[in-house]
Each structure stands twice: as structure tokens, then as C-alpha cells.
Coordinates of C-alpha atoms and ligand atoms in Angstrom, one line a residue:
X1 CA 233.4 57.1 284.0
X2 CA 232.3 56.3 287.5
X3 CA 230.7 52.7 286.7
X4 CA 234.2 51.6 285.0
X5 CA 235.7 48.8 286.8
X6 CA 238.2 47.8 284.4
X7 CA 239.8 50.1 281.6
X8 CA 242.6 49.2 279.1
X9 CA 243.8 52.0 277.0
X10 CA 246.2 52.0 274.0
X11 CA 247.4 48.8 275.2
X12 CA 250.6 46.9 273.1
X13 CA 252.3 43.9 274.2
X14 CA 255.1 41.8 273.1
X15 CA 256.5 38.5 273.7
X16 CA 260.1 39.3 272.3
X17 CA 259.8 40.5 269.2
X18 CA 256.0 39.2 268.5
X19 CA 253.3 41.5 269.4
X20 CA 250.7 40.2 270.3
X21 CA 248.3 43.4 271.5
X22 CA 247.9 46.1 269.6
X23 CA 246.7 49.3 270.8
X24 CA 243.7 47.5 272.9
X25 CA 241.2 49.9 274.1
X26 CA 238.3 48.3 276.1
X27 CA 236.4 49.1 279.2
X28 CA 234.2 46.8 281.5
X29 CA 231.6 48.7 283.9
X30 CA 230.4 47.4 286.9
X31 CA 228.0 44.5 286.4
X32 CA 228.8 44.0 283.1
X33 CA 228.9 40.6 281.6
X34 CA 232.1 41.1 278.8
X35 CA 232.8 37.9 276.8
X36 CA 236.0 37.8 274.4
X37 CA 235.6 35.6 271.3
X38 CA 238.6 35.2 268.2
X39 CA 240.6 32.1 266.8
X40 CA 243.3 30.7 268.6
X41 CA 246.6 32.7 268.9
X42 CA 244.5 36.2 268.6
X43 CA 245.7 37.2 272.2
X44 CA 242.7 36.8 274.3
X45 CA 244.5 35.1 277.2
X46 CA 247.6 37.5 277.0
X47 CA 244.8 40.1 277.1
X48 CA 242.8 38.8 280.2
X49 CA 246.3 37.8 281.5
X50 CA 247.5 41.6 281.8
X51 CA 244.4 42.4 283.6
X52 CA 245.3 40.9 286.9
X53 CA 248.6 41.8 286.1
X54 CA 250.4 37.6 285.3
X55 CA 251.5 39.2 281.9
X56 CA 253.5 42.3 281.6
X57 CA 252.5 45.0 279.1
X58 CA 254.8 47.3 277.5
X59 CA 252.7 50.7 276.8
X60 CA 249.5 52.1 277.4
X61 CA 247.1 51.8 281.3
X62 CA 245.4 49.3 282.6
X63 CA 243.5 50.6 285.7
X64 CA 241.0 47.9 287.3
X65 CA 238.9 49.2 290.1
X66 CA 241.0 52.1 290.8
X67 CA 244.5 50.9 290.8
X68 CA 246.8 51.4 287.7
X69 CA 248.7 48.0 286.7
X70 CA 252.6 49.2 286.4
X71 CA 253.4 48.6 282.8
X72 CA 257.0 46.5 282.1
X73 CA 259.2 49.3 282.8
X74 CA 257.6 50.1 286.3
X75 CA 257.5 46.6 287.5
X76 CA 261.2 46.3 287.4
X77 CA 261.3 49.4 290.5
X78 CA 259.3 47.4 293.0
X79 CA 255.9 48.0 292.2
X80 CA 255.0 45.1 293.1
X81 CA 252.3 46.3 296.0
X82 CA 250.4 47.4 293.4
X83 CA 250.1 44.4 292.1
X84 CA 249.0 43.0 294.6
X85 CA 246.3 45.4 294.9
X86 CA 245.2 44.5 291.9
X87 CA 245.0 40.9 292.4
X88 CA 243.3 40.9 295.5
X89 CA 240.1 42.6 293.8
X90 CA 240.6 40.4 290.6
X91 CA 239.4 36.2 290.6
X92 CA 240.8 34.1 288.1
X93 CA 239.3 31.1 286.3
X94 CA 241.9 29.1 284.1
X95 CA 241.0 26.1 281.6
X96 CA 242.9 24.2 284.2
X97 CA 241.8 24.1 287.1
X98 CA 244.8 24.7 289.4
X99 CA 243.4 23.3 292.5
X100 CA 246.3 21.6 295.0
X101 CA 246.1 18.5 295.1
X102 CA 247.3 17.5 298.3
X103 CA 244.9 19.9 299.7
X104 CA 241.1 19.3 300.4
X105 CA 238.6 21.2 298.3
X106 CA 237.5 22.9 301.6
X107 CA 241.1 23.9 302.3
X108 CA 241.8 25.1 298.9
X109 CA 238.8 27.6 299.3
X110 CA 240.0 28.3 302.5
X111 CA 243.6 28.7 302.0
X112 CA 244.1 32.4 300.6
X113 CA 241.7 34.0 302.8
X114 CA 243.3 32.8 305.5
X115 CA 246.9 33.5 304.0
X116 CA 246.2 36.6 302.0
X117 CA 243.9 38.2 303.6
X118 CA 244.4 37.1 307.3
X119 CA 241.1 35.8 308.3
X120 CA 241.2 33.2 310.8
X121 CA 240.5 29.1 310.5
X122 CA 237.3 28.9 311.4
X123 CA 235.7 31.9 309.5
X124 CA 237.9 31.3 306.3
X125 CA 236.2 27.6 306.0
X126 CA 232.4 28.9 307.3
X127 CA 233.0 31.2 303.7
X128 CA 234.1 28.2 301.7
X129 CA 231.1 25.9 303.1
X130 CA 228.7 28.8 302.2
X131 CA 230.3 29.4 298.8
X132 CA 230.8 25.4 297.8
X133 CA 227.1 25.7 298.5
X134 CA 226.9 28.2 296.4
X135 CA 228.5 26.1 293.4
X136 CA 226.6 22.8 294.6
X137 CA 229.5 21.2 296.3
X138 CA 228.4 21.2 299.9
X139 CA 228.9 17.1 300.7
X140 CA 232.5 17.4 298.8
X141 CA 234.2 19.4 300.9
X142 CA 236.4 17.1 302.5
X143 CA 237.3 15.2 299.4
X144 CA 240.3 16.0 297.4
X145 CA 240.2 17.2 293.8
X146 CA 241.4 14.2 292.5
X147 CA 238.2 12.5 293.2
X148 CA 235.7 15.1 291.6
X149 CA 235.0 15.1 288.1
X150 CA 236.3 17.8 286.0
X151 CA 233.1 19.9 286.4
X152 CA 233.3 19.4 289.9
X153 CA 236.8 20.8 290.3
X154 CA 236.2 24.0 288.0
X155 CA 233.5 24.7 290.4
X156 CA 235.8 23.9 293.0
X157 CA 238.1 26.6 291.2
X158 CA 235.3 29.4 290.7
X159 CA 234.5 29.0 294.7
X160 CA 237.8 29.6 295.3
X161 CA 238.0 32.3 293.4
X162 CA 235.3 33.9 295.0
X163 CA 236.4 33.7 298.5
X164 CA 238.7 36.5 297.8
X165 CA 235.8 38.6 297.4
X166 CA 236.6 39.8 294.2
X167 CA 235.0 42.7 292.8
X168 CA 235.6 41.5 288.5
X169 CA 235.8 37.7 287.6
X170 CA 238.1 36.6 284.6
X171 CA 237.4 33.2 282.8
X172 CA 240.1 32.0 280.1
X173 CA 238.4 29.4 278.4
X174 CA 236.7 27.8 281.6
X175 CA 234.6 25.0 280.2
X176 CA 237.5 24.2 277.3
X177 CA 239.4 21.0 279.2
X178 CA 236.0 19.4 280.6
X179 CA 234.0 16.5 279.0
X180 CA 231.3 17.4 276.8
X181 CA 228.3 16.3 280.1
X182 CA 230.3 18.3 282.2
X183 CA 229.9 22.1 280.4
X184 CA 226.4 22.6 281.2
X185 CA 227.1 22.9 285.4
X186 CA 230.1 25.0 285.2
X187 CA 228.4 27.0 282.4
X188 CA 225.0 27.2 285.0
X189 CA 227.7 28.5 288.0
X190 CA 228.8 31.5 285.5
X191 CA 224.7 32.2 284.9
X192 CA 224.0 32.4 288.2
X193 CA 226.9 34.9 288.6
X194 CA 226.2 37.2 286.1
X195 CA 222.6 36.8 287.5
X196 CA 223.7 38.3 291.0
X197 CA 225.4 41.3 289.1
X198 CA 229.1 40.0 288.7
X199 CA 231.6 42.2 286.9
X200 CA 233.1 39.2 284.5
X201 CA 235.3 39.2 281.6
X202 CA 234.7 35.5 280.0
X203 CA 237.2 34.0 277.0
X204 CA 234.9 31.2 275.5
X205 CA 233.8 29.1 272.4
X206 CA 230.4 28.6 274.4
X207 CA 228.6 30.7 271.7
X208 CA 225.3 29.9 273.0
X209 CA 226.3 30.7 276.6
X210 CA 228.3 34.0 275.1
X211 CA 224.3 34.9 273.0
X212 CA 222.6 33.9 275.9
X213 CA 224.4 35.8 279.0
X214 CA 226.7 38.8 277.6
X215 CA 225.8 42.1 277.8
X216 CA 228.7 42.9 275.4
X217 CA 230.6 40.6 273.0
X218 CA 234.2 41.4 271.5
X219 CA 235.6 39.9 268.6
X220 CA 239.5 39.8 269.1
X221 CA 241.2 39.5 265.7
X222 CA 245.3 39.5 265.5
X223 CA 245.6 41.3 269.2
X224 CA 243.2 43.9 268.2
X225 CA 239.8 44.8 269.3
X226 CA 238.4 43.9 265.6
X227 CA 234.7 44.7 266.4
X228 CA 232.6 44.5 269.6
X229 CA 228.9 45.3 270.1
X230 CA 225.3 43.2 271.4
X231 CA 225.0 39.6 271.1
X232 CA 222.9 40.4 268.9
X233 CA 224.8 42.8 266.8
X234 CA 228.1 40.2 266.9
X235 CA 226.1 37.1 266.3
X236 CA 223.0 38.0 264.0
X237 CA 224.5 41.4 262.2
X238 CA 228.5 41.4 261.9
X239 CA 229.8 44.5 260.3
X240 CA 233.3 43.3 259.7
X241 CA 234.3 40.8 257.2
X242 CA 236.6 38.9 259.9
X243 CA 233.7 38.6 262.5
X244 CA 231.7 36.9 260.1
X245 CA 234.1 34.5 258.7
X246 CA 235.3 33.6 262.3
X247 CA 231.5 33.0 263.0
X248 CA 231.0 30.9 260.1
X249 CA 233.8 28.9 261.2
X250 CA 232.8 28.6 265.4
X251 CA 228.7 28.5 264.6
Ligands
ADP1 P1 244.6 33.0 272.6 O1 244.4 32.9 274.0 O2 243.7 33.9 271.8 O3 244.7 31.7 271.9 P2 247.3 33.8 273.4 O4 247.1 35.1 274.2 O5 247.5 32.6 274.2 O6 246.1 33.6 272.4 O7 248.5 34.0 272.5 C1 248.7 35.0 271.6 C2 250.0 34.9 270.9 O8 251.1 35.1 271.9 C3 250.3 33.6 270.3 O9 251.0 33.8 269.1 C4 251.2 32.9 271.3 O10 252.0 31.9 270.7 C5 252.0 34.0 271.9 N1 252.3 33.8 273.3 C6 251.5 33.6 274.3 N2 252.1 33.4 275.5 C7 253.4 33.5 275.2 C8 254.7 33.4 275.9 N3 254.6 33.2 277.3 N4 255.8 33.6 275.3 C9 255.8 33.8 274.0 N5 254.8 33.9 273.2 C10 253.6 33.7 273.8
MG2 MG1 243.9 31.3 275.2

């Protein structure tokens, strides 16, 4: 379909001898707001993981915005410009927040325009200054992350992400390692996003954020795609046994 951005078909994946995706089919289209619920261990990191290409899968396609992820075999023959491909059009937001931490927040906004994508000093950080605007950060940007607060830094980490221009956003658990006061602005950053049309594929417990802002909610059970449907449909009117027990457990 010409709106698909991101599209995972018949998807398994092992760690050794564990699998830990089974024959995952799901698609994302463009401006679509995707968040992945299930209990911990189900595989939705290993599943958002393999989208921008950090985890290996063993069988089935992955294609995100045009270009096919290599599966394991592949990888091993130097395909790793397509990997790169990938990434480039792909942001990642980890529970962590990764930032460097010798670096200023400015500079770690800066930094992989300016080394990825070659864009000189001076326009790299005018991006940054716009986009830690953008997040609320404007007067940090010459502090380092040690001396934001955890909800600082995440938005730290979803400006940086941004300033690869990246055309889907992935969010493994973003609001997870923060303070309980500290949730609501990084959740607010994500709104806003999927406000301006964002393609974003979010792995939360936030199930009020998950009613609230997806347009499509899928219940990962076991590494399987268990059930997936509206807000609505997941939250108020679960078909499947396991969705509702996970609910009962989460809600
Ligand atoms: P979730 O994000 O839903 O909690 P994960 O995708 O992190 O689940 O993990 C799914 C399963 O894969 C778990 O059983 C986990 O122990 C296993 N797993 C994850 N990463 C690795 C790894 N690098 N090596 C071996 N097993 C892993
Ligand atoms: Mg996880």
C-alpha cells in the first residue's frame, strides 16, 4: 500500500534457541500513531529493535520507508549500507536516555547531523536550538545532561532524535526510568508529535496516554501479535481472553 511506511511480514526471531517473534505481521502507515502494549518478556523491544535494524531477524521482511532490512543471513555479506539506510530515516527513543555525557545537550543534538549526515557547525546547532525549542529546552542548551532532570534529558533524547529528520519515531518504554512528576512533559513532547502527523511506533505502560493518542493499539502476547484494533476496541471491548487479563492486571 502506498501510505505504508513500515511493514513486518512473517517475522520470527531467535535469541539462540528462544524465540522470541513469531510470525509478526504488522504495518504502520504514514501518520499513524502505533502503540505496542504486553507483559514484560513478550518481545516488544526485540520487535521495535528489528525495526531500525539493532536486532537481527532470522525470516520473514521488514521494509521501512522503502528499504528492506537484510534478515541474519544477509547481514553477514556486507549489507550493511542498507542498514544504514534504514537508520537514517528511523529515530530511536530508549528508556535510557543515552545522551553523552561529556557532551553538551546542544552538542549531542548537533553531533549526528553534523557526523552522519554532513551538515556543517553552524547549521547543525541553528536545528538543535529550533528543535530544543521545540521540546522546551531552549535556556539548557549549554548545560550538560548531568544537570537536567530525567524529564529533561529524555526530551533532550527525542530532540536528538529528531535532528535526523526521521520520517517514523520508535519509543521503547520512554517515560519507564523517570520519576513519577516527570512523565507528564515527556508524555506532552510525544502529543505534540503525533499532533504534527509523526509516523511513531510507542512501547508503553502509559495506558491513558496509549487511549488518549493512538490511532491503533497492539497487544503483543508471547512474541505474537495476539490482538490489535482502536483504543477503544483494545481498552473498552477486548475480544481475546489474554488482552483482557493483561488489562486487568495494567488498568
Ligand atoms: P519486552 O520488551 O516485551 O519486555 P524483550 O523484547 O526485551 O521483551 O524480550 C523478549 C524475550 O527475549 C525475553 O525472554 C528476553 O529475555 C529475551 N531477550 C531479549 N534480548 C535478548 C538478548 N540480547 N539475548 C538473549 N535473550 C534476549
Ligand atoms: Mg522492553
Amino acid at each position: 500500500m502506498v501510505n505504508t511506511i513500515v511493514e513486518i511480514k512473517g517475522v520470527n526471531k531467535s535469541f539462540g534457541p528462544v524465540q522470541v517473534l513469531r510470525s509478526v505481521d504488522l504495518s504502520v502507515t504514514k501518520g499513524e500513531v502505533l502503540v505496542i502494549i504486553g507483559a514484560s518478556g513478550s518481545g516488544k523491544s526485540t520487535l521495535i529493535r528489528c525495526v531500525n535494524g539493532l536486532e537481527a531477524f532470522q525470516e520473514g521482511r521488514i521494509i521501512v520507508d522503502g528499504c528492506e532490512l537484510p534478515c541474519e543471513a544477509d547481514r553477514e555479506v556486507g549489507e550493511d549500507h542498507k542498514l544504514m539506510g534504514v537508520r537514517r530515516g528511523v529515530g530511536m527513543v530508549f528508556q535510557q536516555f543515552n545522551l553523552f555525557p561529556h557532551k553538551s545537550v546542544l552538542e549531542n543534538v548537533a553531533l549526528a547531523p553534523m557526523r552522519v549526515r554532513g551538515k556543517n557547525k553552524a547549521d547543525a546547532e541553528a536545528v538543535g536550538l529550533r528543535l530544543l525549542k521545540r521540546v522546551g529546552l531552549q535556556d539548557h542548551a549549554h548545560k550538560y545532561p548531568a544537570q537536567l532532570s530525567g524529564g529533561q534529558q529524555q526530551r533532550v533524547a527525542i530532540a536528538r532524535a529528531l535532528a535526523m529528520e526521521p520520517h517514523v519515531m520508535l519509543f521503547d518504554e520512554p517515560t519507564s526510568a523517570l520519576d513519577p512528576e516527570m512523565v507528564g512533559e515527556v508524555l506532552d513532547v510525544m502529543r505534540e508529535l503525533a499532533a504534527e502527523g509523526m509516523t511513531m511506533m510507542i512501547v508503553t505502560h502509559e495506558m491513558g496516554f496509549a487511549k488518549e493518542v493512538a490511532n491503533r493499539v497492539v497487544f503483543i502476547d508471547q512474541g505474537t501479535v495476539h490482538e490489535q484494533g482502536t483504543p477503544q476496541e483494545i481498552f473498552d471491548n477486548p475480544r481475546e481472553e489474554r488482552t483482557r487479563l493483561f488489562l486487568s492486571r495494567v488498568l
